[in-house]
C-alpha cells in the first residue's frame, strides 16, 4: 500500500535547487495500473489517502506531520498544483529592504519540495521514483529561468503556486507563479527544465516510459505553462561568452554552507556567483528583472570558479547609437534596461560550468 501524506489547509506560517531534487512525485506501478484504468480524481484534502493497489480503493486517514500543522500550503482542487504562502523575513532582504533573488530562488525550491511531500512520496526531497532509485537515477537541473516583476518587501506575504509536467523524451519541467498574497497580483514567474542522470556514472540518461508513467499521474493532462507567450524570453538560447570578458570575479571558492545534501554546490550559489561580476554601477542603479541559467557541469566543494560577465547589446539600432565612448556598457546604460551575458568556469582548466543571461531595470524612486 502506498500512503499519500495529508494536506492541511488554513494554517498560518509565520525558494538550491538541489541538483538532484524538487521535481516530481512517483507512484507504485501497481497503483498506476489502478489509476490509469479509472478517471482521475482530485487529491483528497485535507486527509491522508491510502491507496490499495489490490482493491483499487482510496480511504482517508487522519494523520499529519508536525510540519503540516504549521505549513501554509495546500494541494489545489485539481490535485496537480500546489500553493503555499511565505512571509519575507528580515534576513531574506537586501539593502533595498526587498527580497533578494537568492531568497526568491530558495522559496521556489522550498515550495517544490513541499509539493513533492504533500503528494506523499519522496519525503527525502529528491523526487525520485521507485524505478529511479532501483537504477540509481537522479534529476539534475538543465535550465532555470526566473522573472521578477515586483520584489516583495520585508514582512510581505508571498503565495507561490507550482506544478510539474513532462518535457519531451529527455526531461521534465517545473513551473511557478508568484503572487502578492494581499492583492493577488502576479509579481513573478519561473520555469525550469530537468534531465535524468545516473548517480554512479554521472552520465545523462533518457527518461524511460516506466519512469515517465510513475510521475505523469500527478501532472496536468493538458500542458500548462507559466510562460505561455510565443517567443517568450525563457525560450531564448544563451550564446557562449567569449574571452576576454568585460568584467570578472576570479577564484571564487565554495563554502561548506554552499553544499546541498548531495555534497554538491547548491544551485542558488551559482546565482550569487553570477552576480558577483556584475559592475557596481549596475547594482547601484538597477535591479534584476530576469535571470536565465543553463547548467552544464557539476561543481564540487574543492573546485575554484571564475565568474565572467559581458554586456549584451540587443538587436536595437537605437541602443547601438547610444553612449558617449562607444563601449557596450555605456550604450546600453542609456536605456532603462540593461542586459548581460555570463559564464561560470573552472579556474583550473576553463571548463564551462554554466552560462547565463540577466536583464536589469532601472530602480524606481522610493
Tab-separated table of C-alpha atoms in Angstrom:
chain	number	residue	atom	x	y	z
A	1	UNK	CA	0.000	0.000	0.000
A	2	UNK	CA	1.194	3.496	-0.829
A	3	UNK	CA	0.418	6.274	1.617
A	4	UNK	CA	-0.110	9.817	0.455
A	5	UNK	CA	0.564	12.415	3.113
A	6	UNK	CA	-2.124	14.712	4.416
A	7	UNK	CA	-2.943	18.148	3.157
A	8	UNK	CA	-3.552	20.702	5.877
A	9	UNK	CA	-5.228	23.959	4.962
A	10	UNK	CA	-5.766	27.346	6.563
A	11	UNK	CA	-2.791	27.297	8.944
A	12	UNK	CA	-0.683	30.423	9.358
A	13	UNK	CA	3.006	30.177	8.572
A	14	UNK	CA	4.985	32.728	10.231
A	15	UNK	CA	12.537	29.360	-2.543
A	16	UNK	CA	19.283	25.256	-4.053
A	17	UNK	CA	17.501	23.985	-6.236
A	18	UNK	CA	19.241	20.829	-5.316
A	19	UNK	CA	20.867	19.474	-8.406
A	20	UNK	CA	19.092	16.214	-7.691
A	21	UNK	CA	15.802	17.297	-6.221
A	22	UNK	CA	12.483	19.075	-6.012
A	23	UNK	CA	10.711	17.777	-9.044
A	24	UNK	CA	8.209	15.014	-9.285
A	25	UNK	CA	6.051	12.654	-7.344
A	26	UNK	CA	6.142	8.966	-8.240
A	27	UNK	CA	3.668	6.200	-7.578
A	28	UNK	CA	3.927	2.447	-7.406
A	29	UNK	CA	3.476	0.710	-10.740
A	30	UNK	CA	0.601	-1.371	-9.403
A	31	UNK	CA	-1.059	1.758	-8.117
A	32	UNK	CA	-0.618	3.344	-11.540
A	33	UNK	CA	-2.441	0.460	-13.183
A	34	UNK	CA	-5.418	1.189	-10.944
A	35	UNK	CA	-5.242	4.943	-11.589
A	36	UNK	CA	-4.904	4.676	-15.351
A	37	UNK	CA	-7.972	2.491	-15.703
A	38	UNK	CA	-10.223	4.967	-13.926
A	39	UNK	CA	-10.903	8.708	-14.353
A	40	UNK	CA	-8.504	10.844	-12.393
A	41	UNK	CA	-9.820	12.147	-9.111
A	42	UNK	CA	-8.760	15.307	-7.312
A	43	UNK	CA	-6.397	14.762	-4.410
A	44	UNK	CA	-8.064	14.279	-1.042
A	45	UNK	CA	-7.894	17.400	1.070
A	46	UNK	CA	-7.037	17.662	3.918
A	47	UNK	CA	-6.797	13.954	4.773
A	48	UNK	CA	-4.174	11.353	4.028
A	49	UNK	CA	-5.207	8.966	1.279
A	50	UNK	CA	-4.255	5.300	1.469
A	51	UNK	CA	-4.391	3.665	-1.950
A	52	UNK	CA	-4.782	-0.089	-2.113
A	53	UNK	CA	-3.206	-1.474	-5.279
A	54	UNK	CA	-5.016	-4.766	-4.858
A	55	UNK	CA	-8.528	-3.414	-4.302
A	56	UNK	CA	-8.217	-0.091	-6.102
A	57	UNK	CA	-9.827	1.696	-3.165
A	58	UNK	CA	-8.946	5.018	-1.583
A	59	UNK	CA	-9.587	5.547	2.112
A	60	UNK	CA	-8.835	8.689	4.132
A	61	UNK	CA	-6.752	8.574	7.284
A	62	UNK	CA	-6.445	11.413	9.787
A	63	UNK	CA	-2.682	11.690	10.131
A	64	UNK	CA	-0.407	14.718	9.779
A	65	UNK	CA	3.209	15.556	10.459
A	66	UNK	CA	4.084	18.422	12.821
A	67	UNK	CA	5.356	20.424	9.835
A	68	UNK	CA	1.993	20.048	8.093
A	69	UNK	CA	0.269	21.768	11.012
A	70	UNK	CA	2.337	24.920	10.579
A	71	UNK	CA	2.964	24.949	6.832
A	72	UNK	CA	0.588	27.280	4.968
A	73	UNK	CA	0.389	25.082	1.872
A	74	UNK	CA	-2.253	23.031	0.133
A	75	UNK	CA	-2.890	20.970	-2.959
A	76	UNK	CA	-5.364	22.612	-5.294
A	77	UNK	CA	-8.663	21.048	-6.231
A	78	UNK	CA	-7.322	19.599	-9.469
A	79	UNK	CA	-4.781	17.625	-7.425
A	80	UNK	CA	-1.915	18.685	-9.695
A	81	UNK	CA	-0.756	22.106	-8.489
A	82	UNK	CA	0.284	23.190	-5.016
A	83	UNK	CA	0.180	26.614	-3.336
A	84	UNK	CA	1.981	27.858	-0.255
A	85	UNK	CA	2.368	31.220	1.483
A	86	UNK	CA	5.621	32.606	2.875
A	87	UNK	CA	6.464	35.671	4.955
A	88	UNK	CA	9.590	37.543	3.812
A	89	UNK	CA	11.956	37.587	6.812
A	90	UNK	CA	14.402	40.309	7.758
A	91	UNK	CA	17.388	38.067	6.926
A	92	UNK	CA	15.979	37.427	3.433
A	93	UNK	CA	16.084	41.039	2.232
A	94	UNK	CA	18.905	43.148	0.814
A	95	UNK	CA	19.893	46.790	1.023
A	96	UNK	CA	16.576	47.871	-0.509
A	97	UNK	CA	14.587	46.035	2.193
A	98	UNK	CA	13.200	43.753	-0.501
A	99	UNK	CA	13.776	40.050	-1.001
A	100	UNK	CA	16.937	39.129	-2.889
A	101	UNK	CA	16.848	36.927	-5.983
A	102	UNK	CA	18.556	34.239	-3.902
A	103	UNK	CA	15.628	34.404	-1.494
A	104	UNK	CA	13.200	34.002	-4.368
A	105	UNK	CA	15.165	31.017	-5.679
A	106	UNK	CA	15.193	29.372	-2.264
A	107	UNK	CA	11.458	29.856	-1.873
A	108	UNK	CA	10.906	28.235	-5.273
A	109	UNK	CA	12.881	25.229	-4.115
A	110	UNK	CA	11.046	25.052	-0.828
A	111	UNK	CA	7.595	25.061	-2.360
A	112	UNK	CA	8.690	22.438	-4.902
A	113	UNK	CA	9.970	20.147	-2.148
A	114	UNK	CA	6.790	20.645	-0.143
A	115	UNK	CA	4.694	19.824	-3.222
A	116	UNK	CA	6.528	16.508	-3.504
A	117	UNK	CA	6.000	15.721	0.151
A	118	UNK	CA	2.370	16.799	0.158
A	119	UNK	CA	1.632	14.229	-2.502
A	120	UNK	CA	3.084	11.613	-0.208
A	121	UNK	CA	6.290	10.448	-1.817
A	122	UNK	CA	9.992	11.314	-1.902
A	123	UNK	CA	9.891	12.808	1.574
A	124	UNK	CA	13.698	12.915	1.372
A	125	UNK	CA	13.244	15.788	-1.089
A	126	UNK	CA	14.844	14.148	-4.119
A	127	UNK	CA	11.650	13.295	-6.025
A	128	UNK	CA	12.975	10.053	-7.406
A	129	UNK	CA	10.544	7.348	-8.439
A	130	UNK	CA	10.755	3.733	-7.338
A	131	UNK	CA	12.345	2.747	-10.632
A	132	UNK	CA	14.834	5.620	-10.445
A	133	UNK	CA	16.001	4.585	-7.010
A	134	UNK	CA	16.480	0.986	-8.127
A	135	UNK	CA	18.616	2.140	-11.077
A	136	UNK	CA	20.464	4.882	-9.131
A	137	UNK	CA	18.983	7.664	-11.255
A	138	UNK	CA	18.544	11.270	-10.147
A	139	UNK	CA	17.167	14.544	-11.520
A	140	UNK	CA	19.577	17.379	-12.357
A	141	UNK	CA	18.809	20.958	-13.365
A	142	UNK	CA	19.343	21.787	-17.041
A	143	UNK	CA	17.864	25.312	-17.137
A	144	UNK	CA	16.390	27.792	-14.679
A	145	UNK	CA	14.520	30.945	-15.721
A	146	UNK	CA	13.131	33.483	-13.227
A	147	UNK	CA	11.309	36.740	-13.943
A	148	UNK	CA	10.556	39.158	-11.103
A	149	UNK	CA	8.126	41.994	-11.812
A	150	UNK	CA	7.951	43.318	-8.266
A	151	UNK	CA	10.175	42.330	-5.370
A	152	UNK	CA	8.329	41.584	-2.127
A	153	UNK	CA	9.422	43.659	0.826
A	154	UNK	CA	10.248	42.694	4.376
A	155	UNK	CA	7.129	41.262	6.080
A	156	UNK	CA	5.203	40.882	2.812
A	157	UNK	CA	3.380	37.589	2.326
A	158	UNK	CA	4.067	35.799	-0.967
A	159	UNK	CA	1.905	32.981	-2.329
A	160	UNK	CA	3.688	30.604	-4.711
A	161	UNK	CA	1.941	28.061	-6.939
A	162	UNK	CA	3.895	25.210	-8.550
A	163	UNK	CA	3.250	22.176	-10.729
A	164	UNK	CA	5.305	19.714	-12.764
A	165	UNK	CA	4.913	18.033	-16.151
A	166	UNK	CA	6.741	16.150	-18.857
A	167	UNK	CA	9.146	17.919	-21.228
A	168	UNK	CA	9.654	15.787	-24.323
A	169	UNK	CA	11.550	12.495	-24.218
A	170	UNK	CA	14.668	13.629	-22.433
A	171	UNK	CA	13.432	15.615	-19.483
A	172	UNK	CA	10.810	17.164	-17.283
A	173	UNK	CA	9.855	20.662	-16.171
A	174	UNK	CA	8.517	22.529	-13.180
A	175	UNK	CA	6.811	25.929	-13.283
A	176	UNK	CA	5.945	28.536	-10.654
A	177	UNK	CA	3.758	31.624	-10.331
A	178	UNK	CA	4.382	34.126	-7.515
A	179	UNK	CA	1.637	36.403	-6.221
A	180	UNK	CA	1.328	39.124	-3.636
A	181	UNK	CA	-0.948	37.458	-1.115
A	182	UNK	CA	-2.633	40.740	-0.180
A	183	UNK	CA	-3.588	41.802	-3.717
A	184	UNK	CA	-3.305	38.548	-5.720
A	185	UNK	CA	-1.064	40.468	-8.152
A	186	UNK	CA	1.368	38.309	-10.105
A	187	UNK	CA	4.818	39.529	-9.030
A	188	UNK	CA	6.939	36.836	-10.663
A	189	UNK	CA	7.072	33.674	-12.757
A	190	UNK	CA	9.627	30.924	-13.160
A	191	UNK	CA	10.209	27.740	-15.110
A	192	UNK	CA	12.856	25.026	-15.037
A	193	UNK	CA	13.948	22.049	-17.115
A	194	UNK	CA	15.435	18.868	-15.655
A	195	UNK	CA	17.191	15.824	-17.073
A	196	UNK	CA	17.934	12.416	-15.628
A	197	UNK	CA	21.454	11.346	-14.620
A	198	UNK	CA	22.970	8.098	-13.435
A	199	UNK	CA	24.197	8.803	-9.939
A	200	UNK	CA	27.143	6.395	-10.242
A	201	UNK	CA	28.443	7.188	-13.743
A	202	UNK	CA	27.325	10.869	-13.711
A	203	UNK	CA	26.086	10.425	-17.298
A	204	UNK	CA	22.777	11.759	-18.588
A	205	UNK	CA	20.114	9.202	-19.404
A	206	UNK	CA	16.890	9.313	-21.391
A	207	UNK	CA	13.689	9.256	-19.341
A	208	UNK	CA	12.185	5.798	-19.832
A	209	UNK	CA	8.498	5.057	-20.280
A	210	UNK	CA	8.487	3.267	-16.935
A	211	UNK	CA	9.800	6.307	-15.065
A	212	UNK	CA	7.533	8.658	-17.006
A	213	UNK	CA	4.477	6.576	-16.156
A	214	UNK	CA	5.329	6.811	-12.464
A	215	UNK	CA	5.121	10.595	-12.278
A	216	UNK	CA	2.726	11.542	-15.101
A	217	UNK	CA	-0.240	10.529	-12.957
A	218	UNK	CA	0.476	13.654	-10.894
A	219	UNK	CA	0.924	16.009	-13.877
A	220	UNK	CA	-1.777	18.059	-15.634
A	221	UNK	CA	-3.292	16.253	-18.612
A	222	UNK	CA	-3.104	19.364	-20.757
A	223	UNK	CA	0.169	21.324	-20.896
A	224	UNK	CA	0.169	24.303	-18.562
A	225	UNK	CA	2.989	26.832	-18.880
A	226	UNK	CA	3.981	29.691	-16.601
A	227	UNK	CA	5.163	31.430	-19.806
A	228	UNK	CA	2.552	30.651	-22.484
A	229	UNK	CA	3.535	33.635	-24.641
A	230	UNK	CA	5.047	32.818	-28.007
A	231	UNK	CA	8.794	33.550	-28.246
A	232	UNK	CA	8.998	34.441	-24.558
A	233	UNK	CA	12.407	35.044	-23.014
A	234	UNK	CA	12.513	31.682	-21.239
A	235	UNK	CA	12.960	30.039	-24.660
A	236	UNK	CA	15.901	32.141	-25.859
A	237	UNK	CA	19.236	30.422	-26.389
A	238	UNK	CA	22.234	31.757	-24.497
A	239	UNK	CA	25.405	32.159	-26.579
A	240	UNK	CA	28.728	31.261	-25.034
A	241	UNK	CA	30.557	34.218	-23.598
A	242	UNK	CA	33.942	34.579	-25.261
A	243	UNK	CA	37.111	35.896	-23.658
A	244	UNK	CA	38.093	38.489	-22.873
A	245	UNK	CA	35.085	39.330	-20.719
A	246	UNK	CA	34.388	42.927	-19.738
A	247	UNK	CA	34.011	42.100	-16.063
A	248	UNK	CA	35.254	39.234	-13.958
A	249	UNK	CA	35.490	37.941	-10.431
A	250	UNK	CA	38.130	35.227	-10.238
A	251	UNK	CA	38.858	32.292	-7.946
A	252	UNK	CA	35.558	32.035	-6.118
A	253	UNK	CA	35.588	29.149	-3.654
A	254	UNK	CA	32.576	27.178	-2.438
A	255	UNK	CA	31.959	27.413	1.272
A	256	UNK	CA	30.765	24.454	3.312
A	257	UNK	CA	27.426	26.215	3.590
A	258	UNK	CA	27.138	26.231	-0.227
A	259	UNK	CA	26.821	22.435	-0.396
A	260	UNK	CA	23.497	20.616	-0.587
A	261	UNK	CA	22.586	17.245	0.878
A	262	UNK	CA	24.380	15.508	-2.001
A	263	UNK	CA	27.651	17.308	-1.238
A	264	UNK	CA	27.332	19.335	-4.458
A	265	UNK	CA	27.278	23.110	-4.747
A	266	UNK	CA	23.733	24.344	-4.313
A	267	UNK	CA	22.130	25.785	-7.445
A	268	UNK	CA	21.309	29.059	-5.695
A	269	UNK	CA	25.037	29.561	-5.057
A	270	UNK	CA	25.532	29.743	-8.848
A	271	UNK	CA	23.156	32.710	-8.950
A	272	UNK	CA	25.228	34.524	-6.349
A	273	UNK	CA	28.464	33.778	-8.234
A	274	UNK	CA	26.981	35.126	-11.493
A	275	UNK	CA	26.000	38.372	-9.787
A	276	UNK	CA	29.484	38.827	-8.273
A	277	UNK	CA	30.871	40.002	-11.637
A	278	UNK	CA	28.082	42.482	-12.395
A	279	UNK	CA	29.558	46.027	-12.468
A	280	UNK	CA	28.854	48.029	-9.334
A	281	UNK	CA	27.225	50.897	-11.246
A	282	UNK	CA	24.511	48.478	-12.383
A	283	UNK	CA	23.975	47.205	-8.841
A	284	UNK	CA	23.631	50.803	-7.626
A	285	UNK	CA	21.116	51.959	-10.232
A	286	UNK	CA	19.285	48.832	-11.424
A	287	UNK	CA	17.510	45.791	-10.058
A	288	UNK	CA	17.481	42.308	-11.531
A	289	UNK	CA	14.379	41.578	-13.584
A	290	UNK	CA	15.194	38.334	-15.438
A	291	UNK	CA	17.804	35.647	-14.919
A	292	UNK	CA	18.314	32.536	-17.061
A	293	UNK	CA	20.940	29.907	-16.303
A	294	UNK	CA	21.912	26.853	-18.369
A	295	UNK	CA	23.665	24.288	-16.169
A	296	UNK	CA	26.390	22.305	-17.960
A	297	UNK	CA	28.633	20.814	-15.296
A	298	UNK	CA	28.507	19.947	-11.616
A	299	UNK	CA	30.595	21.917	-9.176
A	300	UNK	CA	32.246	20.188	-6.223
A	301	UNK	CA	33.483	21.543	-2.923
A	302	UNK	CA	37.151	21.694	-3.986
A	303	UNK	CA	36.504	23.458	-7.301
A	304	UNK	CA	37.605	27.070	-7.821
A	305	UNK	CA	35.343	29.153	-10.060
A	306	UNK	CA	35.696	32.253	-12.267
A	307	UNK	CA	32.671	34.474	-12.863
A	308	UNK	CA	32.695	36.342	-16.204
A	309	UNK	CA	30.254	38.995	-17.436
A	310	UNK	CA	29.920	40.978	-20.672
A	311	UNK	CA	27.243	43.473	-21.671
A	312	UNK	CA	24.923	42.167	-24.370
A	313	UNK	CA	23.627	44.720	-26.868
A	314	UNK	CA	20.084	43.934	-28.056
A	315	UNK	CA	19.341	43.958	-31.768
A	316	UNK	CA	18.096	47.512	-31.497
A	317	UNK	CA	19.582	50.268	-33.716
A	318	UNK	CA	18.691	52.934	-31.168
A	319	UNK	CA	20.628	51.283	-28.370
A	320	UNK	CA	23.601	50.806	-30.648
A	321	UNK	CA	23.781	54.556	-31.277
A	322	UNK	CA	23.513	55.495	-27.610
A	323	UNK	CA	26.531	56.183	-25.424
A	324	UNK	CA	29.464	58.517	-25.312
A	325	UNK	CA	32.549	56.368	-25.642
A	326	UNK	CA	31.331	53.569	-27.873
A	327	UNK	CA	31.582	50.922	-25.186
A	328	UNK	CA	28.949	48.234	-24.872
A	329	UNK	CA	28.221	49.213	-21.289
A	330	UNK	CA	27.601	52.888	-21.920
A	331	UNK	CA	25.457	52.213	-24.976
A	332	UNK	CA	23.116	50.010	-23.022
A	333	UNK	CA	23.039	52.084	-19.852
A	334	UNK	CA	21.373	54.915	-21.736
A	335	UNK	CA	18.177	52.871	-21.589
A	336	UNK	CA	16.033	51.847	-18.670
A	337	UNK	CA	17.083	48.241	-19.157
A	338	UNK	CA	20.495	46.578	-19.317
A	339	UNK	CA	21.333	43.066	-20.405
A	340	UNK	CA	24.385	40.881	-19.744
A	341	UNK	CA	25.818	37.514	-20.722
A	342	UNK	CA	27.517	35.397	-18.079
A	343	UNK	CA	29.708	32.347	-17.735
A	344	UNK	CA	30.956	30.396	-14.743
A	345	UNK	CA	34.043	28.297	-15.462
A	346	UNK	CA	36.559	26.213	-13.567
A	347	UNK	CA	39.631	28.342	-12.855
A	348	UNK	CA	41.972	25.367	-13.315
A	349	UNK	CA	41.115	24.375	-16.887
A	350	UNK	CA	38.477	26.828	-18.140
A	351	UNK	CA	35.741	24.192	-18.423
A	352	UNK	CA	32.297	25.764	-18.538
A	353	UNK	CA	30.057	25.206	-15.506
A	354	UNK	CA	27.113	27.232	-16.702
A	355	UNK	CA	26.171	30.152	-18.910
A	356	UNK	CA	23.566	32.778	-18.218
A	357	UNK	CA	21.773	35.944	-19.208
A	358	UNK	CA	20.432	38.665	-16.945
A	359	UNK	CA	18.190	41.655	-17.635
A	360	UNK	CA	18.117	44.657	-15.319
A	361	UNK	CA	15.668	47.555	-15.000
A	362	UNK	CA	16.212	50.983	-13.513
A	363	UNK	CA	15.365	51.165	-9.837
A	364	UNK	CA	12.207	53.065	-9.136
A	365	UNK	CA	12.400	56.091	-6.860
A	366	UNK	CA	11.211	55.243	-3.369
